[in-house]
Amino acid sequence: MSQQSYKIIVTTHKNPDGDALGSSIAISRFLRKLGHKVSIVIPDAIPSFYLWMPDIDQAIIFDDDNALCFSIFSDADYLIATDLNSLSRNMSMSVSINNIKAFRICIDHHLDPPQNEWDILISDNNVSSTSEIIYDLLTYMDPNLIDKQIAECIYTGIYTDTNKFFHCCNCSHPYEIIAELIKKGINVNEINNLIYNSYTYDRFRLLGYSIYEKLKFIENKGVAYIKLTQKELQEFNYHPGYTEGIVSMPLSIENVNVSALISERKDHIKISLRSKAAYDVRYLAQRYFNGGGHKNASGADFYGSLDEAEKIFIEAVEEYL
Ligand code: 5GP
Ligand code: MN
């Protein structure tokens, strides 16, 4: 691939998180260095606490400019999807990708990727993050092309997908990678601050409100959950990314093993699930909400009312936990 210049689309999942952005930007920057014409297409808005990331200004948001994305899609030689195992997760965007001629490559760490969707599938669910896979791949291809900016992206993916090295990190490899990234010149402290010490006042108050006013505790099941209406989100001047992190907070309670955030979005209900190591929320997301994810961090989009989603969640807890 390095001899000729190809038109490549790099994309990732909607509601992009640190791993989605880190893995897609890192591979894009690397491929540009090899002489390819790369377009980064992100399905929807990027949270403000990731806007410092290298090359982020070059990302095209599908929701903001459908027409531009259609023309990029139809012209592409390759499509590389990172941190998602099925394009169908991106709803509206998936329709416009369905019939394009591009060769499809998936690089991801979610379980059970649909094999027939991809021409090449690089999938490993035993790693901390997709960014970890990307780092190994780029190192294999040419470690000298990994610059400080690529290193910052990889670090962001590993750091956020392990929830600040809290889970999925009881093995040495992610730490070995971080050591190499530091040698590339990244400032770990600065990145940590940019991602996690960058709440707006409104976002921080929404976190407090969610815990103090909205937390419900199903004590005999070791479950805590928070339900937020669209009106409540608007009261705190909701912006993309404002609810990120809320769902993990109840796991700090000693007897809570599973936590959920059920929040009302414009056209659907967003379900976020988190659990302590031994508990599998992926099953819950899949079985009851047609979603997916990882054993300890899963999610789904539910098309119904907020109260219906809560009812199903409570039934699921009663049945499964
Ligand atoms: P979050 O709660 O942060 O939105 O998502 C947590 C994890 O759940 C993500 O890393 C992703 O793997 C998975 N996830 C979230 N929403 C969906 C969804 O609608 N479908 C599937 N298959 N997985 C999801
Ligand atoms: Mn990930």
PDB file of N, CA and C in Angstrom, residues 20-93:
ATOM      1  N   ALA A  20     -12.034   5.910  20.303  1.00  0.00           N
ATOM      2  CA  ALA A  20     -12.514   6.080  18.924  1.00  0.00           C
ATOM      3  C   ALA A  20     -11.692   7.153  18.217  1.00  0.00           C
ATOM      4  N   LEU A  21     -11.530   8.292  18.885  1.00  0.00           N
ATOM      5  CA  LEU A  21     -10.797   9.406  18.273  1.00  0.00           C
ATOM      6  C   LEU A  21      -9.303   9.097  18.204  1.00  0.00           C
ATOM      7  N   GLY A  22      -8.755   8.585  19.309  1.00  0.00           N
ATOM      8  CA  GLY A  22      -7.315   8.303  19.352  1.00  0.00           C
ATOM      9  C   GLY A  22      -6.897   7.313  18.283  1.00  0.00           C
ATOM     10  N   SER A  23      -7.655   6.205  18.163  1.00  0.00           N
ATOM     11  CA  SER A  23      -7.264   5.171  17.201  1.00  0.00           C
ATOM     12  C   SER A  23      -7.445   5.659  15.769  1.00  0.00           C
ATOM     13  N   SER A  24      -8.524   6.392  15.495  1.00  0.00           N
ATOM     14  CA  SER A  24      -8.762   6.811  14.106  1.00  0.00           C
ATOM     15  C   SER A  24      -7.800   7.924  13.685  1.00  0.00           C
ATOM     16  N   ILE A  25      -7.513   8.848  14.578  1.00  0.00           N
ATOM     17  CA  ILE A  25      -6.586   9.931  14.195  1.00  0.00           C
ATOM     18  C   ILE A  25      -5.164   9.394  14.058  1.00  0.00           C
ATOM     19  N   ALA A  26      -4.779   8.487  14.973  1.00  0.00           N
ATOM     20  CA  ALA A  26      -3.408   7.952  14.921  1.00  0.00           C
ATOM     21  C   ALA A  26      -3.146   7.253  13.587  1.00  0.00           C
ATOM     22  N   ILE A  27      -4.073   6.397  13.171  1.00  0.00           N
ATOM     23  CA  ILE A  27      -3.817   5.664  11.914  1.00  0.00           C
ATOM     24  C   ILE A  27      -3.924   6.609  10.711  1.00  0.00           C
ATOM     25  N   SER A  28      -4.780   7.605  10.799  1.00  0.00           N
ATOM     26  CA  SER A  28      -4.900   8.573   9.698  1.00  0.00           C
ATOM     27  C   SER A  28      -3.597   9.336   9.510  1.00  0.00           C
ATOM     28  N   ARG A  29      -3.054   9.802  10.601  1.00  0.00           N
ATOM     29  CA  ARG A  29      -1.810  10.592  10.524  1.00  0.00           C
ATOM     30  C   ARG A  29      -0.668   9.740   9.954  1.00  0.00           C
ATOM     31  N   PHE A  30      -0.630   8.493  10.388  1.00  0.00           N
ATOM     32  CA  PHE A  30       0.405   7.566   9.922  1.00  0.00           C
ATOM     33  C   PHE A  30       0.262   7.330   8.411  1.00  0.00           C
ATOM     34  N   LEU A  31      -0.965   7.098   7.956  1.00  0.00           N
ATOM     35  CA  LEU A  31      -1.190   6.818   6.529  1.00  0.00           C
ATOM     36  C   LEU A  31      -0.900   8.044   5.669  1.00  0.00           C
ATOM     37  N   ARG A  32      -1.175   9.223   6.208  1.00  0.00           N
ATOM     38  CA  ARG A  32      -0.814  10.447   5.472  1.00  0.00           C
ATOM     39  C   ARG A  32       0.692  10.540   5.304  1.00  0.00           C
ATOM     40  N   LYS A  33       1.412  10.146   6.338  1.00  0.00           N
ATOM     41  CA  LYS A  33       2.882  10.173   6.237  1.00  0.00           C
ATOM     42  C   LYS A  33       3.381   9.216   5.157  1.00  0.00           C
ATOM     43  N   LEU A  34       2.599   8.169   4.899  1.00  0.00           N
ATOM     44  CA  LEU A  34       2.973   7.221   3.841  1.00  0.00           C
ATOM     45  C   LEU A  34       2.531   7.719   2.465  1.00  0.00           C
ATOM     46  N   GLY A  35       1.894   8.891   2.434  1.00  0.00           N
ATOM     47  CA  GLY A  35       1.553   9.497   1.145  1.00  0.00           C
ATOM     48  C   GLY A  35       0.122   9.297   0.694  1.00  0.00           C
ATOM     49  N   HIS A  36      -0.713   8.746   1.560  1.00  0.00           N
ATOM     50  CA  HIS A  36      -2.104   8.519   1.156  1.00  0.00           C
ATOM     51  C   HIS A  36      -2.972   9.739   1.460  1.00  0.00           C
ATOM     52  N   LYS A  37      -4.099   9.823   0.729  1.00  0.00           N
ATOM     53  CA  LYS A  37      -5.048  10.918   0.954  1.00  0.00           C
ATOM     54  C   LYS A  37      -6.117  10.385   1.916  1.00  0.00           C
ATOM     55  N   VAL A  38      -6.088  10.868   3.136  1.00  0.00           N
ATOM     56  CA  VAL A  38      -6.955  10.277   4.162  1.00  0.00           C
ATOM     57  C   VAL A  38      -8.016  11.281   4.622  1.00  0.00           C
ATOM     58  N   SER A  39      -9.268  10.845   4.650  1.00  0.00           N
ATOM     59  CA  SER A  39     -10.341  11.655   5.230  1.00  0.00           C
ATOM     60  C   SER A  39     -10.806  10.976   6.512  1.00  0.00           C
ATOM     61  N   ILE A  40     -10.839  11.747   7.589  1.00  0.00           N
ATOM     62  CA  ILE A  40     -11.368  11.202   8.849  1.00  0.00           C
ATOM     63  C   ILE A  40     -12.828  11.623   8.942  1.00  0.00           C
ATOM     64  N   VAL A  41     -13.720  10.639   8.973  1.00  0.00           N
ATOM     65  CA  VAL A  41     -15.156  10.962   9.071  1.00  0.00           C
ATOM     66  C   VAL A  41     -15.685  10.449  10.413  1.00  0.00           C
ATOM     67  N   ILE A  42     -16.086  11.380  11.256  1.00  0.00           N
ATOM     68  CA  ILE A  42     -16.630  11.043  12.574  1.00  0.00           C
ATOM     69  C   ILE A  42     -18.157  11.199  12.476  1.00  0.00           C
ATOM     70  N   PRO A  43     -18.938  10.192  12.907  1.00  0.00           N
ATOM     71  CA  PRO A  43     -20.393  10.260  12.687  1.00  0.00           C
ATOM     72  C   PRO A  43     -21.082  11.480  13.287  1.00  0.00           C
ATOM     73  N   ASP A  44     -20.730  11.822  14.540  1.00  0.00           N
ATOM     74  CA  ASP A  44     -21.424  12.963  15.154  1.00  0.00           C
ATOM     75  C   ASP A  44     -20.468  13.752  16.057  1.00  0.00           C
ATOM     76  N   ALA A  45     -21.026  14.714  16.787  1.00  0.00           N
ATOM     77  CA  ALA A  45     -20.211  15.749  17.437  1.00  0.00           C
ATOM     78  C   ALA A  45     -19.126  15.208  18.377  1.00  0.00           C
ATOM     79  N   ILE A  46     -18.007  15.908  18.391  1.00  0.00           N
ATOM     80  CA  ILE A  46     -16.870  15.531  19.243  1.00  0.00           C
ATOM     81  C   ILE A  46     -16.957  16.320  20.559  1.00  0.00           C
ATOM     82  N   PRO A  47     -16.901  15.638  21.713  1.00  0.00           N
ATOM     83  CA  PRO A  47     -16.953  16.364  22.990  1.00  0.00           C
ATOM     84  C   PRO A  47     -15.811  17.392  23.093  1.00  0.00           C
ATOM     85  N   SER A  48     -16.082  18.503  23.778  1.00  0.00           N
ATOM     86  CA  SER A  48     -15.112  19.612  23.812  1.00  0.00           C
ATOM     87  C   SER A  48     -13.782  19.202  24.439  1.00  0.00           C
ATOM     88  N   PHE A  49     -13.823  18.230  25.378  1.00  0.00           N
ATOM     89  CA  PHE A  49     -12.569  17.863  26.060  1.00  0.00           C
ATOM     90  C   PHE A  49     -11.651  16.989  25.199  1.00  0.00           C
ATOM     91  N   TYR A  50     -12.069  16.751  23.953  1.00  0.00           N
ATOM     92  CA  TYR A  50     -11.150  16.080  23.005  1.00  0.00           C
ATOM     93  C   TYR A  50     -10.730  17.010  21.872  1.00  0.00           C
ATOM     94  N   LEU A  51     -11.174  18.263  21.927  1.00  0.00           N
ATOM     95  CA  LEU A  51     -10.894  19.154  20.792  1.00  0.00           C
ATOM     96  C   LEU A  51      -9.435  19.620  20.730  1.00  0.00           C
ATOM     97  N   TRP A  52      -8.672  19.339  21.771  1.00  0.00           N
ATOM     98  CA  TRP A  52      -7.230  19.660  21.766  1.00  0.00           C
ATOM     99  C   TRP A  52      -6.437  18.626  20.954  1.00  0.00           C
ATOM    100  N   MET A  53      -7.053  17.512  20.583  1.00  0.00           N
ATOM    101  CA  MET A  53      -6.273  16.403  20.007  1.00  0.00           C
ATOM    102  C   MET A  53      -5.655  16.789  18.656  1.00  0.00           C
ATOM    103  N   PRO A  54      -4.477  16.222  18.332  1.00  0.00           N
ATOM    104  CA  PRO A  54      -3.825  16.534  17.064  1.00  0.00           C
ATOM    105  C   PRO A  54      -4.743  16.218  15.878  1.00  0.00           C
ATOM    106  N   ASP A  55      -4.697  17.029  14.864  1.00  0.00           N
ATOM    107  CA  ASP A  55      -5.431  16.814  13.594  1.00  0.00           C
ATOM    108  C   ASP A  55      -6.954  16.804  13.758  1.00  0.00           C
ATOM    109  N   ILE A  56      -7.456  17.137  14.929  1.00  0.00           N
ATOM    110  CA  ILE A  56      -8.904  17.039  15.146  1.00  0.00           C
ATOM    111  C   ILE A  56      -9.651  18.023  14.240  1.00  0.00           C
ATOM    112  N   ASP A  57      -8.995  19.110  13.899  1.00  0.00           N
ATOM    113  CA  ASP A  57      -9.634  20.112  13.025  1.00  0.00           C
ATOM    114  C   ASP A  57      -9.825  19.579  11.609  1.00  0.00           C
ATOM    115  N   GLN A  58      -9.157  18.488  11.286  1.00  0.00           N
ATOM    116  CA  GLN A  58      -9.324  17.919   9.949  1.00  0.00           C
ATOM    117  C   GLN A  58     -10.439  16.878   9.899  1.00  0.00           C
ATOM    118  N   ALA A  59     -10.990  16.542  11.046  1.00  0.00           N
ATOM    119  CA  ALA A  59     -12.068  15.541  11.062  1.00  0.00           C
ATOM    120  C   ALA A  59     -13.343  16.152  10.493  1.00  0.00           C
ATOM    121  N   ILE A  60     -14.034  15.387   9.659  1.00  0.00           N
ATOM    122  CA  ILE A  60     -15.311  15.836   9.103  1.00  0.00           C
ATOM    123  C   ILE A  60     -16.415  15.146   9.898  1.00  0.00           C
ATOM    124  N   ILE A  61     -17.390  15.932  10.338  1.00  0.00           N
ATOM    125  CA  ILE A  61     -18.501  15.361  11.112  1.00  0.00           C
ATOM    126  C   ILE A  61     -19.628  15.015  10.137  1.00  0.00           C
ATOM    127  N   PHE A  62     -19.964  13.743  10.051  1.00  0.00           N
ATOM    128  CA  PHE A  62     -20.988  13.295   9.094  1.00  0.00           C
ATOM    129  C   PHE A  62     -22.301  14.061   9.269  1.00  0.00           C
ATOM    130  N   ASP A  63     -22.737  14.202  10.514  1.00  0.00           N
ATOM    131  CA  ASP A  63     -24.018  14.882  10.769  1.00  0.00           C
ATOM    132  C   ASP A  63     -24.011  16.335  10.305  1.00  0.00           C
ATOM    133  N   ASP A  64     -22.840  16.939  10.234  1.00  0.00           N
ATOM    134  CA  ASP A  64     -22.750  18.359   9.843  1.00  0.00           C
ATOM    135  C   ASP A  64     -22.733  18.551   8.331  1.00  0.00           C
ATOM    136  N   ASP A  65     -22.263  17.549   7.608  1.00  0.00           N
ATOM    137  CA  ASP A  65     -22.131  17.735   6.163  1.00  0.00           C
ATOM    138  C   ASP A  65     -22.296  16.393   5.420  1.00  0.00           C
ATOM    139  N   ASN A  66     -23.542  15.918   5.358  1.00  0.00           N
ATOM    140  CA  ASN A  66     -23.831  14.642   4.696  1.00  0.00           C
ATOM    141  C   ASN A  66     -23.343  14.608   3.259  1.00  0.00           C
ATOM    142  N   ALA A  67     -23.591  15.707   2.539  1.00  0.00           N
ATOM    143  CA  ALA A  67     -23.288  15.716   1.107  1.00  0.00           C
ATOM    144  C   ALA A  67     -21.792  15.546   0.867  1.00  0.00           C
ATOM    145  N   LEU A  68     -21.000  16.261   1.628  1.00  0.00           N
ATOM    146  CA  LEU A  68     -19.539  16.148   1.482  1.00  0.00           C
ATOM    147  C   LEU A  68     -19.100  14.706   1.768  1.00  0.00           C
ATOM    148  N   CYS A  69     -19.690  14.113   2.810  1.00  0.00           N
ATOM    149  CA  CYS A  69     -19.305  12.738   3.179  1.00  0.00           C
ATOM    150  C   CYS A  69     -19.711  11.746   2.089  1.00  0.00           C
ATOM    151  N   PHE A  70     -20.903  11.935   1.505  1.00  0.00           N
ATOM    152  CA  PHE A  70     -21.319  11.036   0.421  1.00  0.00           C
ATOM    153  C   PHE A  70     -20.282  11.042  -0.692  1.00  0.00           C
ATOM    154  N   SER A  71     -19.821  12.234  -1.074  1.00  0.00           N
ATOM    155  CA  SER A  71     -18.870  12.292  -2.191  1.00  0.00           C
ATOM    156  C   SER A  71     -17.529  11.660  -1.791  1.00  0.00           C
ATOM    157  N   ILE A  72     -17.123  11.837  -0.550  1.00  0.00           N
ATOM    158  CA  ILE A  72     -15.867  11.205  -0.099  1.00  0.00           C
ATOM    159  C   ILE A  72     -16.026   9.678  -0.101  1.00  0.00           C
ATOM    160  N   PHE A  73     -17.174   9.205   0.388  1.00  0.00           N
ATOM    161  CA  PHE A  73     -17.410   7.753   0.458  1.00  0.00           C
ATOM    162  C   PHE A  73     -17.372   7.123  -0.938  1.00  0.00           C
ATOM    163  N   SER A  74     -18.043   7.778  -1.878  1.00  0.00           N
ATOM    164  CA  SER A  74     -18.207   7.141  -3.187  1.00  0.00           C
ATOM    165  C   SER A  74     -16.889   7.090  -3.959  1.00  0.00           C
ATOM    166  N   ASP A  75     -15.948   7.905  -3.552  1.00  0.00           N
ATOM    167  CA  ASP A  75     -14.693   8.016  -4.275  1.00  0.00           C
ATOM    168  C   ASP A  75     -13.556   7.202  -3.626  1.00  0.00           C
ATOM    169  N   ALA A  76     -13.816   6.603  -2.463  1.00  0.00           N
ATOM    170  CA  ALA A  76     -12.712   6.030  -1.677  1.00  0.00           C
ATOM    171  C   ALA A  76     -12.256   4.657  -2.177  1.00  0.00           C
ATOM    172  N   ASP A  77     -10.945   4.406  -2.057  1.00  0.00           N
ATOM    173  CA  ASP A  77     -10.407   3.080  -2.364  1.00  0.00           C
ATOM    174  C   ASP A  77     -10.516   2.152  -1.149  1.00  0.00           C
ATOM    175  N   TYR A  78     -10.267   2.723   0.028  1.00  0.00           N
ATOM    176  CA  TYR A  78     -10.284   1.917   1.256  1.00  0.00           C
ATOM    177  C   TYR A  78     -11.145   2.610   2.311  1.00  0.00           C
ATOM    178  N   LEU A  79     -11.804   1.791   3.111  1.00  0.00           N
ATOM    179  CA  LEU A  79     -12.483   2.313   4.298  1.00  0.00           C
ATOM    180  C   LEU A  79     -11.917   1.574   5.506  1.00  0.00           C
ATOM    181  N   ILE A  80     -11.402   2.318   6.467  1.00  0.00           N
ATOM    182  CA  ILE A  80     -10.885   1.697   7.689  1.00  0.00           C
ATOM    183  C   ILE A  80     -11.755   2.148   8.847  1.00  0.00           C
ATOM    184  N   ALA A  81     -12.355   1.197   9.534  1.00  0.00           N
ATOM    185  CA  ALA A  81     -13.172   1.522  10.702  1.00  0.00           C
ATOM    186  C   ALA A  81     -12.402   1.098  11.950  1.00  0.00           C
ATOM    187  N   THR A  82     -12.269   2.008  12.898  1.00  0.00           N
ATOM    188  CA  THR A  82     -11.586   1.644  14.142  1.00  0.00           C
ATOM    189  C   THR A  82     -12.553   1.761  15.310  1.00  0.00           C
ATOM    190  N   ASP A  83     -12.396   0.881  16.274  1.00  0.00           N
ATOM    191  CA  ASP A  83     -13.171   0.894  17.517  1.00  0.00           C
ATOM    192  C   ASP A  83     -14.673   0.680  17.318  1.00  0.00           C
ATOM    193  N   LEU A  84     -15.048   0.104  16.190  1.00  0.00           N
ATOM    194  CA  LEU A  84     -16.417  -0.385  16.069  1.00  0.00           C
ATOM    195  C   LEU A  84     -16.376  -1.635  15.199  1.00  0.00           C
ATOM    196  N   ASN A  85     -17.234  -2.602  15.511  1.00  0.00           N
ATOM    197  CA  ASN A  85     -17.128  -3.858  14.770  1.00  0.00           C
ATOM    198  C   ASN A  85     -18.192  -4.001  13.689  1.00  0.00           C
ATOM    199  N   SER A  86     -19.156  -3.066  13.678  1.00  0.00           N
ATOM    200  CA  SER A  86     -20.177  -3.120  12.632  1.00  0.00           C
ATOM    201  C   SER A  86     -20.597  -1.706  12.263  1.00  0.00           C
ATOM    202  N   LEU A  87     -20.569  -1.430  10.975  1.00  0.00           N
ATOM    203  CA  LEU A  87     -20.944  -0.083  10.524  1.00  0.00           C
ATOM    204  C   LEU A  87     -22.395   0.223  10.850  1.00  0.00           C
ATOM    205  N   SER A  88     -23.191  -0.832  11.072  1.00  0.00           N
ATOM    206  CA  SER A  88     -24.607  -0.624  11.360  1.00  0.00           C
ATOM    207  C   SER A  88     -24.805   0.163  12.658  1.00  0.00           C
ATOM    208  N   ARG A  89     -23.795   0.195  13.520  1.00  0.00           N
ATOM    209  CA  ARG A  89     -23.910   0.970  14.762  1.00  0.00           C
ATOM    210  C   ARG A  89     -24.043   2.460  14.479  1.00  0.00           C
ATOM    211  N   ASN A  90     -23.585   2.870  13.308  1.00  0.00           N
ATOM    212  CA  ASN A  90     -23.633   4.297  12.994  1.00  0.00           C
ATOM    213  C   ASN A  90     -24.892   4.725  12.246  1.00  0.00           C
ATOM    214  N   MET A  91     -25.923   3.963  12.347  1.00  0.00           N
ATOM    215  CA  MET A  91     -27.259   4.288  11.842  1.00  0.00           C
ATOM    216  C   MET A  91     -27.253   5.035  10.510  1.00  0.00           C
ATOM    217  N   SER A  92     -27.535   6.333  10.522  1.00  0.00           N
ATOM    218  CA  SER A  92     -27.742   7.068   9.272  1.00  0.00           C
ATOM    219  C   SER A  92     -26.513   6.974   8.374  1.00  0.00           C
ATOM    220  N   MET A  93     -25.343   6.991   8.975  1.00  0.00           N
ATOM    221  CA  MET A  93     -24.124   6.936   8.170  1.00  0.00           C
ATOM    222  C   MET A  93     -23.982   5.582   7.483  1.00  0.00           C
TER     223      MET A  93
END
